[in-house]
Coordinates of C-alpha atoms in Angstrom, one line a residue:
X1 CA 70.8 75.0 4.9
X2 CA 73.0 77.6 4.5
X3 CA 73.3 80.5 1.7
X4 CA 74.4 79.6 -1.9
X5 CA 78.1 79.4 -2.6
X6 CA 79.4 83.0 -4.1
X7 CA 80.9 82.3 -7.6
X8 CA 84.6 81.8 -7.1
X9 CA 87.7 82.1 -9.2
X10 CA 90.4 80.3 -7.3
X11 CA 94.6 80.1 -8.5
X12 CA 96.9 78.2 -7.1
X13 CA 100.8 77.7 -8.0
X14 CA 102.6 75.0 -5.9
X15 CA 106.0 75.9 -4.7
X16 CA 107.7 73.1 -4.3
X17 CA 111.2 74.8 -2.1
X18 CA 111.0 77.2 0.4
X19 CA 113.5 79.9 -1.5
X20 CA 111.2 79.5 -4.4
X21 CA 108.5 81.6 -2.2
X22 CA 111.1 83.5 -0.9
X23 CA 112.3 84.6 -4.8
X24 CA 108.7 84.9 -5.5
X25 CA 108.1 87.2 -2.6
X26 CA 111.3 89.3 -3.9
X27 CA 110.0 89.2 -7.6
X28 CA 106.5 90.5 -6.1
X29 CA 108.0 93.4 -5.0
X30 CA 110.7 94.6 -7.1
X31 CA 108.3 94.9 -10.1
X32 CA 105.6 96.9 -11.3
X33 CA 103.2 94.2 -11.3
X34 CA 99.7 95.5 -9.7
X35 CA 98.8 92.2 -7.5
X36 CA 95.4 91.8 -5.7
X37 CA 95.8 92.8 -2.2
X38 CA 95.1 89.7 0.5
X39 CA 97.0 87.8 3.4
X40 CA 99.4 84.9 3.0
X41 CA 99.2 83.6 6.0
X42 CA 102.1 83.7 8.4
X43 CA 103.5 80.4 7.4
X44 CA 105.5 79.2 4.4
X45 CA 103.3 76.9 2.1
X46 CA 100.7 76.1 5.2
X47 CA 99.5 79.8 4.2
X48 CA 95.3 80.2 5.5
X49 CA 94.9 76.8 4.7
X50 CA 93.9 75.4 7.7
X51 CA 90.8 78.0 8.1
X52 CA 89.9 77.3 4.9
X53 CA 90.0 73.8 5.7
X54 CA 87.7 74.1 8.9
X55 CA 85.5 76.4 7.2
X56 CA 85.1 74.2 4.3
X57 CA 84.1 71.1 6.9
X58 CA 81.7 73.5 8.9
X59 CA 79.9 74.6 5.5
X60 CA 80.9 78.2 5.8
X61 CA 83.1 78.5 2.6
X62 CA 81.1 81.0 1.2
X63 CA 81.2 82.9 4.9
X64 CA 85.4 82.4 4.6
X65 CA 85.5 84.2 1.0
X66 CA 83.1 87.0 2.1
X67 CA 84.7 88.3 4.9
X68 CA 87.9 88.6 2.5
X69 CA 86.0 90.4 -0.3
X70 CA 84.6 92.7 2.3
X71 CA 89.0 93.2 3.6
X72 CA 90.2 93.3 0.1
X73 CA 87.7 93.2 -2.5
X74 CA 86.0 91.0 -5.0
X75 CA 89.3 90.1 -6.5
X76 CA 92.0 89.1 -3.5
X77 CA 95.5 87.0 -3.1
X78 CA 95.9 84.1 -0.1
X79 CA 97.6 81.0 -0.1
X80 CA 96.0 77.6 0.1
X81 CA 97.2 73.8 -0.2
X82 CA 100.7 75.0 -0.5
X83 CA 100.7 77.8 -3.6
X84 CA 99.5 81.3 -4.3
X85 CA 95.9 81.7 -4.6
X86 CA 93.7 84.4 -6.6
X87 CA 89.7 84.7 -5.8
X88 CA 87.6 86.4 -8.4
X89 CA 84.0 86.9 -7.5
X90 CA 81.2 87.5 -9.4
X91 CA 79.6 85.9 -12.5
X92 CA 82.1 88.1 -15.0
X93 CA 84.8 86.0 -13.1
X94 CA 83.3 82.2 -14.4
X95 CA 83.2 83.8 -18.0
X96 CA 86.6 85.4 -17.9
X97 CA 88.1 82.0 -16.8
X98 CA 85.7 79.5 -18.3
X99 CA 85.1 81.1 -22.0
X100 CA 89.2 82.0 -22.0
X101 CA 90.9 79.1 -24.5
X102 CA 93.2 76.8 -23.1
X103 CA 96.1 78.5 -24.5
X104 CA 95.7 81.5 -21.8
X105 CA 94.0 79.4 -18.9
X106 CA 94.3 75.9 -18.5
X107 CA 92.6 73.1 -16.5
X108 CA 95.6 72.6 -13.6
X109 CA 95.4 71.2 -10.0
X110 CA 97.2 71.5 -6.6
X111 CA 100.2 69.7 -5.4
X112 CA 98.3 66.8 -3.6
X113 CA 95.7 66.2 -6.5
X114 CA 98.0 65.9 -9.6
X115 CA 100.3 63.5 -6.7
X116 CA 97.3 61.2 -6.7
X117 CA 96.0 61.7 -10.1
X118 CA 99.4 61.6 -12.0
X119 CA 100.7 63.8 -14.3
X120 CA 99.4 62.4 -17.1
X121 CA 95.5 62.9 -16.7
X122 CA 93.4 64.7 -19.2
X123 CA 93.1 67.6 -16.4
X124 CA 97.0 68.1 -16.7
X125 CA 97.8 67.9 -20.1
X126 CA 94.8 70.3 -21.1
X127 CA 96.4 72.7 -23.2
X128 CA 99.2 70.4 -24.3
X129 CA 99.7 68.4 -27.6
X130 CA 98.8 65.0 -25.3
X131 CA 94.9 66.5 -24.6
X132 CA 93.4 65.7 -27.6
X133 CA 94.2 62.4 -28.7
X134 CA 93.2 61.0 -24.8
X135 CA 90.1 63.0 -24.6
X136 CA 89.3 61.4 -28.4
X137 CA 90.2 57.9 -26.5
X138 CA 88.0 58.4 -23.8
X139 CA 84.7 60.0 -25.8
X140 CA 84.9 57.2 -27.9
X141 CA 83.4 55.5 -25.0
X142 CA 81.6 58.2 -23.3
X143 CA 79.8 59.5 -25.9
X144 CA 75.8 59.0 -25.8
X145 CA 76.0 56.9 -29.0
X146 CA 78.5 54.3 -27.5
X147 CA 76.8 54.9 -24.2
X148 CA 73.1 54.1 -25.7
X149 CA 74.5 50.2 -25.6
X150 CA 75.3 50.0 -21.8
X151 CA 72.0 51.2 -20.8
X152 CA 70.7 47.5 -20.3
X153 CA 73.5 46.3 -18.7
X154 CA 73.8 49.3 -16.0
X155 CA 69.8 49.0 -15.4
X156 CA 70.6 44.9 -14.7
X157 CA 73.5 46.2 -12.7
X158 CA 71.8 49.0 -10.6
X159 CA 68.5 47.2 -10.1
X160 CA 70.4 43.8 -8.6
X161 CA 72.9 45.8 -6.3
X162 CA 70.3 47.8 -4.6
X163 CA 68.1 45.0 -4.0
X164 CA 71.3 43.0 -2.4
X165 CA 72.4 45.8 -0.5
X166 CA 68.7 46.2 0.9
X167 CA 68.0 43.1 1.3
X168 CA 66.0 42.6 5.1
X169 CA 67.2 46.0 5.8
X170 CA 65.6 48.8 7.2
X171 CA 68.0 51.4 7.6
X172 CA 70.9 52.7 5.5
X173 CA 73.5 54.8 5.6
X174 CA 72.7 56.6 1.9
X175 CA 76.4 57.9 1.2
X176 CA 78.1 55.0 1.9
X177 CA 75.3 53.0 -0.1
X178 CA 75.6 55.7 -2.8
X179 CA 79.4 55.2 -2.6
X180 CA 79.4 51.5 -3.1
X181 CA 77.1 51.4 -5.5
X182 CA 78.6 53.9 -8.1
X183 CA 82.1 52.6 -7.5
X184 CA 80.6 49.5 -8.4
X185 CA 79.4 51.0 -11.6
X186 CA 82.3 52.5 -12.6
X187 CA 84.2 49.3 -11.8
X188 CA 81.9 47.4 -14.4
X189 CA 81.2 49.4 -16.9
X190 CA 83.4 52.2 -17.4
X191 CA 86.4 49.6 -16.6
X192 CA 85.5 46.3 -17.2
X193 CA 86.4 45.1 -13.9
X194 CA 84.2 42.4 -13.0
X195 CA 86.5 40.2 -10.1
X196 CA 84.6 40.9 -6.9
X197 CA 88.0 41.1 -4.9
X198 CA 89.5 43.4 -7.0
X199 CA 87.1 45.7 -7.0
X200 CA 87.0 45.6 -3.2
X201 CA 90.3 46.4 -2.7
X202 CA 90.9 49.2 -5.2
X203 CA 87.5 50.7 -3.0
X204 CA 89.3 51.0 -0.7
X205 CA 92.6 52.2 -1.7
X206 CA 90.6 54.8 -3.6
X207 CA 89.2 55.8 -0.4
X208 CA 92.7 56.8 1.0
X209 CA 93.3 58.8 -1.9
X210 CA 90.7 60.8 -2.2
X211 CA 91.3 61.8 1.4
X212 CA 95.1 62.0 0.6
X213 CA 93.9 64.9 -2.0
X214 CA 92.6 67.5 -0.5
X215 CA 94.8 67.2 2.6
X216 CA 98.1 69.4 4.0
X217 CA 101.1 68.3 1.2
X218 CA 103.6 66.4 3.7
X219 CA 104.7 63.3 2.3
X220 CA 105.8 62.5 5.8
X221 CA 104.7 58.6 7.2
X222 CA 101.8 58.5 8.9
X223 CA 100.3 61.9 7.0
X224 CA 97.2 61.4 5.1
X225 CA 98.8 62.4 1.9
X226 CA 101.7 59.8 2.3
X227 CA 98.8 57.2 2.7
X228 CA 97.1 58.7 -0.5
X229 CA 100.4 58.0 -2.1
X230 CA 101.1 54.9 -0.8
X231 CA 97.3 53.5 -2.3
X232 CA 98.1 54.9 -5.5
X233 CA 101.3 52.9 -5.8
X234 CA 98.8 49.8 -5.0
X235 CA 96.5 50.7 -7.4
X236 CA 99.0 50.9 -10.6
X237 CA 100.8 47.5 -9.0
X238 CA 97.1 46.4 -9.3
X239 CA 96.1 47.6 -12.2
X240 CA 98.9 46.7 -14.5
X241 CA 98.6 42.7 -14.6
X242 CA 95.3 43.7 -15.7
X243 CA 96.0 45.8 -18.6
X244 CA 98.5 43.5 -20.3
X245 CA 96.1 40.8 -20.0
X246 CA 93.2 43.1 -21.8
X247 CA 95.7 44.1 -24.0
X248 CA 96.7 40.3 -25.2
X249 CA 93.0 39.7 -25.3
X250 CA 92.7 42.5 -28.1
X251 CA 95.5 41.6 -30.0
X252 CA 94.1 38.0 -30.3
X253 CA 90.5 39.5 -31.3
X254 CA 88.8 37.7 -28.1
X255 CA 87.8 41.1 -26.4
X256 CA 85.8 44.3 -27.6
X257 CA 87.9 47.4 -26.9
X258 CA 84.6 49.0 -26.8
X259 CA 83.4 47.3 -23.9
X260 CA 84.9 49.1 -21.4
X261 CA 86.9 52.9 -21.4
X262 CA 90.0 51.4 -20.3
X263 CA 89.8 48.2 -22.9
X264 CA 89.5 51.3 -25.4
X265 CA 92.5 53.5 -24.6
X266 CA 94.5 50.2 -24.9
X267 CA 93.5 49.0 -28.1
X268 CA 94.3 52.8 -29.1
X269 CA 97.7 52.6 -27.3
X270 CA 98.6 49.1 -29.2
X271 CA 97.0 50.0 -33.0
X272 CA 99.3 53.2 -32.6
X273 CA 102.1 51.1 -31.9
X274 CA 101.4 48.4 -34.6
X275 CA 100.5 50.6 -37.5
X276 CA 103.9 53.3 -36.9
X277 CA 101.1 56.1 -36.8
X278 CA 103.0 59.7 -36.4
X279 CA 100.8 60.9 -33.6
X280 CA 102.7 59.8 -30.7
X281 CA 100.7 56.7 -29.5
X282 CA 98.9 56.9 -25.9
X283 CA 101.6 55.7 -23.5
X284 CA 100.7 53.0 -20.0
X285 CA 101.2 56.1 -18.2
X286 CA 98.9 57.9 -19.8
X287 CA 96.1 55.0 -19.7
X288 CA 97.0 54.8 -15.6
X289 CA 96.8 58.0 -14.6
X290 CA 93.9 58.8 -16.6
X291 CA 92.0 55.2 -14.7
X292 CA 92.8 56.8 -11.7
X293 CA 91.2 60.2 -12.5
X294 CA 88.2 59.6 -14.4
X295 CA 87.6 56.9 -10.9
X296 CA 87.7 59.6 -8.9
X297 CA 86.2 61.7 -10.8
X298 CA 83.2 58.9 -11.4
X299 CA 81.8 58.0 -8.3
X300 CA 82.5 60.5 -5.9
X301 CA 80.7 63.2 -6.8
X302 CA 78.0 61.1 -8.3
X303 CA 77.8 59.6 -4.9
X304 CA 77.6 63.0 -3.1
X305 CA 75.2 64.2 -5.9
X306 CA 72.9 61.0 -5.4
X307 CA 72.7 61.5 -1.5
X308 CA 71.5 65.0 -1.8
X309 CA 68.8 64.5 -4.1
X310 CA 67.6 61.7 -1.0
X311 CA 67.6 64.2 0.9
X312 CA 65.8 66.7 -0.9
X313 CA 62.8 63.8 -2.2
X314 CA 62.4 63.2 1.7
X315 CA 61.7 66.5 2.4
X316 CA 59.3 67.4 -0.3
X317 CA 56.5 65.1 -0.7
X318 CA 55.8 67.3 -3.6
X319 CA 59.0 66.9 -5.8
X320 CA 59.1 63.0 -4.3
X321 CA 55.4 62.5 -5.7
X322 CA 56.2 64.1 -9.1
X323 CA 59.0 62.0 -9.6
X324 CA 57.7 59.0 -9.0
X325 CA 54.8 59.7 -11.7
X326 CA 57.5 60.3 -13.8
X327 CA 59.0 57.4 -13.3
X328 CA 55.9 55.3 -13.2
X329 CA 54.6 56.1 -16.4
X330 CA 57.7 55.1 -17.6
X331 CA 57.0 51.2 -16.5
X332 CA 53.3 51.9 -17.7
X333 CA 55.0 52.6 -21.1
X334 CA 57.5 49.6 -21.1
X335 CA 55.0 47.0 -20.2
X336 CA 52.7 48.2 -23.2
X337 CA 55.1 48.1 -25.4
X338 CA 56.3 44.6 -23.8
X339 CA 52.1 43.4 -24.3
X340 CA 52.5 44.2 -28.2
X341 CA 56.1 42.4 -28.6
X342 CA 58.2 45.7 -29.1
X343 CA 60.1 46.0 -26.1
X344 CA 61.7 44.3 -23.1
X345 CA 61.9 44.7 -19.6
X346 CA 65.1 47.2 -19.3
X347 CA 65.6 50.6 -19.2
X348 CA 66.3 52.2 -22.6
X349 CA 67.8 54.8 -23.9
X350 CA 64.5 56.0 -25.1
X351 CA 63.2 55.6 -21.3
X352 CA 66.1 57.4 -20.2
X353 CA 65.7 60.4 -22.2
X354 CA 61.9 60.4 -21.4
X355 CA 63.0 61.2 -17.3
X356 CA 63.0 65.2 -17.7
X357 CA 61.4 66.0 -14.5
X358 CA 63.9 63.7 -12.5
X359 CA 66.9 65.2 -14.5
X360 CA 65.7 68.9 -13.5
X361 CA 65.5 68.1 -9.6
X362 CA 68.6 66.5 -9.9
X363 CA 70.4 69.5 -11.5
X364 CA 68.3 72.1 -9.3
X365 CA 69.9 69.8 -6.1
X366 CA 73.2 70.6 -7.8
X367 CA 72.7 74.2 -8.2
X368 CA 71.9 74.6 -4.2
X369 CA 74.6 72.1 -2.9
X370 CA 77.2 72.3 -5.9
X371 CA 79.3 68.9 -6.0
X372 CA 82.4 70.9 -6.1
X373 CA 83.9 73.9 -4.7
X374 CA 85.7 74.5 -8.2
X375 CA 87.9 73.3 -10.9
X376 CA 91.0 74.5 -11.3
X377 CA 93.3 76.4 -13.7
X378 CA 96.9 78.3 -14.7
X379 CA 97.7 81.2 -16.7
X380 CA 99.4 79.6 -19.2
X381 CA 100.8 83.6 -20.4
X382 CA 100.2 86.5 -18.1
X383 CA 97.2 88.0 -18.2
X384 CA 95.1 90.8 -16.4
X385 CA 91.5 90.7 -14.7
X386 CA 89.9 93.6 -13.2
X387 CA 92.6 95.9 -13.0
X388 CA 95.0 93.3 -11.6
X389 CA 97.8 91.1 -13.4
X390 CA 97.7 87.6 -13.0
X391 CA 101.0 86.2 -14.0
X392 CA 101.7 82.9 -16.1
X393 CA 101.4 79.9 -13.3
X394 CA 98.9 80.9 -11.7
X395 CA 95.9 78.8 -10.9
X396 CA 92.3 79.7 -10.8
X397 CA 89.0 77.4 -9.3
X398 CA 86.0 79.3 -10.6
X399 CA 82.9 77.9 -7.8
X400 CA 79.3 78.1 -8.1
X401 CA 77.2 80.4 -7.4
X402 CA 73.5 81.2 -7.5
X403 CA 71.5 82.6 -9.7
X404 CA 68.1 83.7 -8.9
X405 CA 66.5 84.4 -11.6
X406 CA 64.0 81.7 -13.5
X407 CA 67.3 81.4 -16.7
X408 CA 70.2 80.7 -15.4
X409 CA 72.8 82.7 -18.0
X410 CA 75.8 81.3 -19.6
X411 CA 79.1 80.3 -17.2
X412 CA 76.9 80.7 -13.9
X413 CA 75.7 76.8 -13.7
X414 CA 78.8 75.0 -13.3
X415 CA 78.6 71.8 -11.8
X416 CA 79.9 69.8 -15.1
X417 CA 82.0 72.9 -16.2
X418 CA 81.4 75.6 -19.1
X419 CA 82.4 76.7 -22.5
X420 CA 85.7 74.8 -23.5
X421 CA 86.2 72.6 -20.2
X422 CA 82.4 71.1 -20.0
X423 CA 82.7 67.7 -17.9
X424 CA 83.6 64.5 -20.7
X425 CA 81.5 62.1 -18.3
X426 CA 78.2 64.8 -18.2
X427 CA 76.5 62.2 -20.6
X428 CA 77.1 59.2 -18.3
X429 CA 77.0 60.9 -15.1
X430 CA 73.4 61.8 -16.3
X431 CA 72.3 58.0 -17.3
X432 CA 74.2 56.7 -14.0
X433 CA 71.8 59.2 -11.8
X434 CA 68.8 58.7 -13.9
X435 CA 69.1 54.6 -13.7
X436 CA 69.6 54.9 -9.7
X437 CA 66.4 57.4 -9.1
X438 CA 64.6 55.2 -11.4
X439 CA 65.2 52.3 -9.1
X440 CA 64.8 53.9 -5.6
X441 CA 62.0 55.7 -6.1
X442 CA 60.0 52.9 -8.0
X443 CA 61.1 50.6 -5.1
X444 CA 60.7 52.7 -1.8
X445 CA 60.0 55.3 0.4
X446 CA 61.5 56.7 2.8
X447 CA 62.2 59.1 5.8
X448 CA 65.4 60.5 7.0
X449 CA 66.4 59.3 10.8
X450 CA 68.3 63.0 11.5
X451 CA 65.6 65.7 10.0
X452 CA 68.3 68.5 10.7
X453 CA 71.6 67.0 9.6
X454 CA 74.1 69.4 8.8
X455 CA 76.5 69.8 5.5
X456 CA 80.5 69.3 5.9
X457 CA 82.5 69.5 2.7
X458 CA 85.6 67.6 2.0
X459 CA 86.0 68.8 -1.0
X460 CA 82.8 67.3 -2.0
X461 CA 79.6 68.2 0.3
X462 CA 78.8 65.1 2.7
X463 CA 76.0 64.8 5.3
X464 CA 77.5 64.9 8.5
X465 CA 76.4 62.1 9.7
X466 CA 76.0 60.1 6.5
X467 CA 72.4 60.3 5.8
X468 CA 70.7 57.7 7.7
X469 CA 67.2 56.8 6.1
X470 CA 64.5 54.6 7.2
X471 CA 63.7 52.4 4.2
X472 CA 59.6 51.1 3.6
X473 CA 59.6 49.1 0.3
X474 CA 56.7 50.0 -2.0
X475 CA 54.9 46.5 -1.2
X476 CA 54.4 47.2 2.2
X477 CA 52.9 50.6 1.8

């Protein structure tokens, strides 16, 4: 494995036109301004991209920002995916970005992420008047009270895929299992999207663009970022049939808007419209873009997350054993309780919250193989860090980094964010992993078929060759 990512501050501006960078260039120079030193490449908007890229795939990010601190300094300009970038390193860097309010540094993503995204998602409009009222219409869903009566239905859900997608199978592929099966969950219940066929085709048009996002910003045919585009447009032409439907179905009081996040932003969207409120209702745009985002957003990274921790239970008996007494115990516990008639055979919360040991591997996995290289932001008013000016429109991406002592301090473990951008989904991102491990672990054992498998990130860190493990259920043991 290689080091532990250096803690990263990362801004990016897209510039759209080429004499944009050329009046930016101009504006550089004929001011005052003190600007972190730093190459931009030697092409327009391509910039060091493409080593960033390759380093990025070969693991060696952290490798690509220290030999540019050790040229420049901890604080140094390039250009990435199209815009001007700032890295800040250090752990003063996360608290400078991550404890600033919203009305100095905002939550803001590159060109080919907003594309696919839209304009619209709670990432974009943090800051704005818009933020508030659609991150109110989403934690009305996501927050653990609402979320306390999906555990049942998730453990049902969870327990029957895996066994169908194991079924007379030895050998799986974990991130493409892990893929499928937290797209599924999402599908069900964080959209209500039950149809079999739909949620097959949106898999895979959200495959194309989550590629599409993190690729060069040419919206040529045939590019990966035109595709990306091109499976968005599918998705909303998708999606939209289905909305007005839910939304009919609320009106006429057959369908729970709290069922389901999206069936919840739409009954929000139509009461605002019915009852004249002055807060300016939440628009189909706004429910869209945000479906697409928080999909993205959901299974992903819980997917990448999920794989690692395989991983890291194959390799140490230790951690694997303690686990699975953890979870065993917890079975021990339900069918006692099920003996004196005070419980059934589901996970609940109360199980959940009893799975402390799993939940610390799973956020010490996180901590050595963060699920994210960073989260963005802009300057929202010029401001200064270190000695140098960072002007308004600038973007930064704070990354990880390690800490080695036994407390980790604030703004230094950051794979749901910190201080006023902390992740929304933390809460069912945590009950999602929790319900899987519970599963797997209780079920099998197994052994990984490439011992030495490397680490390639696009933009989230995959195996390189998927992960291939040897299942033995428990029975046969």
């Amino acid at each position: 494995m290689s080091t532990f990512p250096v803690l990263i501050v990362v801004s990016v501006i897209t510039l759209l036109f080429l004499f944009k960078l050329v009046r930016n260039h101009k504006r550089d120079h004929s001011t005052k301004k003190n600007y972190p030193n730093g190459s931009m490449g030697f092409l327009p908007v391509i910039g060091e991209s493409l080593s960033f890229i390759r380093a990025q795939k070969a693991n060696r990010g952290q490798q690509w920002v220290e030999e540019r601190v050790a040229k420049y300094g901890p604080i140094f300009k390039t250009s990435l995916m199209g815009g001007t970038t700032v890295f800040i390193t250090g752990h003063a860097g996360a608290k400078f970005v991550l404890g600033a309010e919203t009305e100095v540094l905002a939550p803001r993503q590159p060109v080919t992420i907003a594309a696919i995204m839209g304009k619209h998602n709670l990432f974009e409009v943090s800051g704005t008047k818009r933020y508030k009222p659609l991150r109110r219409a989403m934690m009305s869903f996501l927050k653990p009270d609402s979320l306390q009566g999906h555990i049942k239905r998730m453990d049902v859900m969870v327990n029957r895929h895996i066994d169908m997608a194991t079924k007379g199978i030895e050998t799986i592929t974990t991130i493409s299992f892990m893929k499928k099966l937290t797209f599924h969950v999402a599908c069900q219940i964080l959209f209500g999207i039950t149809d079999d066929a739909t949620e097959q085709a949106l898999y895979e048009e959200f495959g194309h663009c989550f590629e599409a996002m993190w690729s060069a910003p040419f919206n040529f045919p045939g590019t990966t970022f035109r595709k990306g585009i091109r499976a968005r447009e599918r998705i909303v032409k998708k999606m939209l049939p289905i909305m007005e439907k839910r939304k009919e179905q609320i009106k006429k009081g057959t369908l729970n808007p709290m069922d389901d996040v999206l069936s919840c932003m739409l009954s929000l969207e139509t009461e605002a419209a019915e009852n004249g409120d002055q807060e300016e209702p939440i628009t189909q745009h706004e429910v869209i873009d945000n479906f697409v985002a928080m999909m993205i957003a959901s299974h992903d990274s819980s997917a990448s997350v999920l794989t690692w921790v395989i991983w890291k239970l194959a390799k140490d008996r230790e951690i694997y054993d303690n686990v699975v007494k953890e979870q065993m115990s917890i079975i021990y516990e339900r069918k006692q309780r099920q003996q004196q008639g005070g419980a059934d055979e589901r996970l609940s919360w109360g199980d959940v919250a009893k799975m402390k040991y799993t939940w610390r591997v799973v956020q010490e996995v996180m901590r050595v193989i963060p699920p994210f290289f960073g989260s963005f932001r802009t300057a929202i008013k010029d401001t200064s860090y270190g000695g140098y000016d960072i002007p308004k429109g600038w973007q930064f991406d704070p990354s990880r980094f390690d800490n080695k002592l036994n407390t980790i301090p604030p703004y230094s473990y950051l794979p749901f964010g910190a201080g006023h951008h902390t992740c929304i989904g933390l809460e069912f991102s945590r009950v999602e992993a929790l319900t899987v491990l519970h599963h797997l672990v209780t079920k099998f054992e197994w052994s990984l078929v490439n011992p030495d498998e490397k680490i390639t990130r696009l933009a989230l860190p995959y195996p390189e060759m998927g992960l291939p493990i040897n299942l033995v259920p428990k029975n046969s043991c």
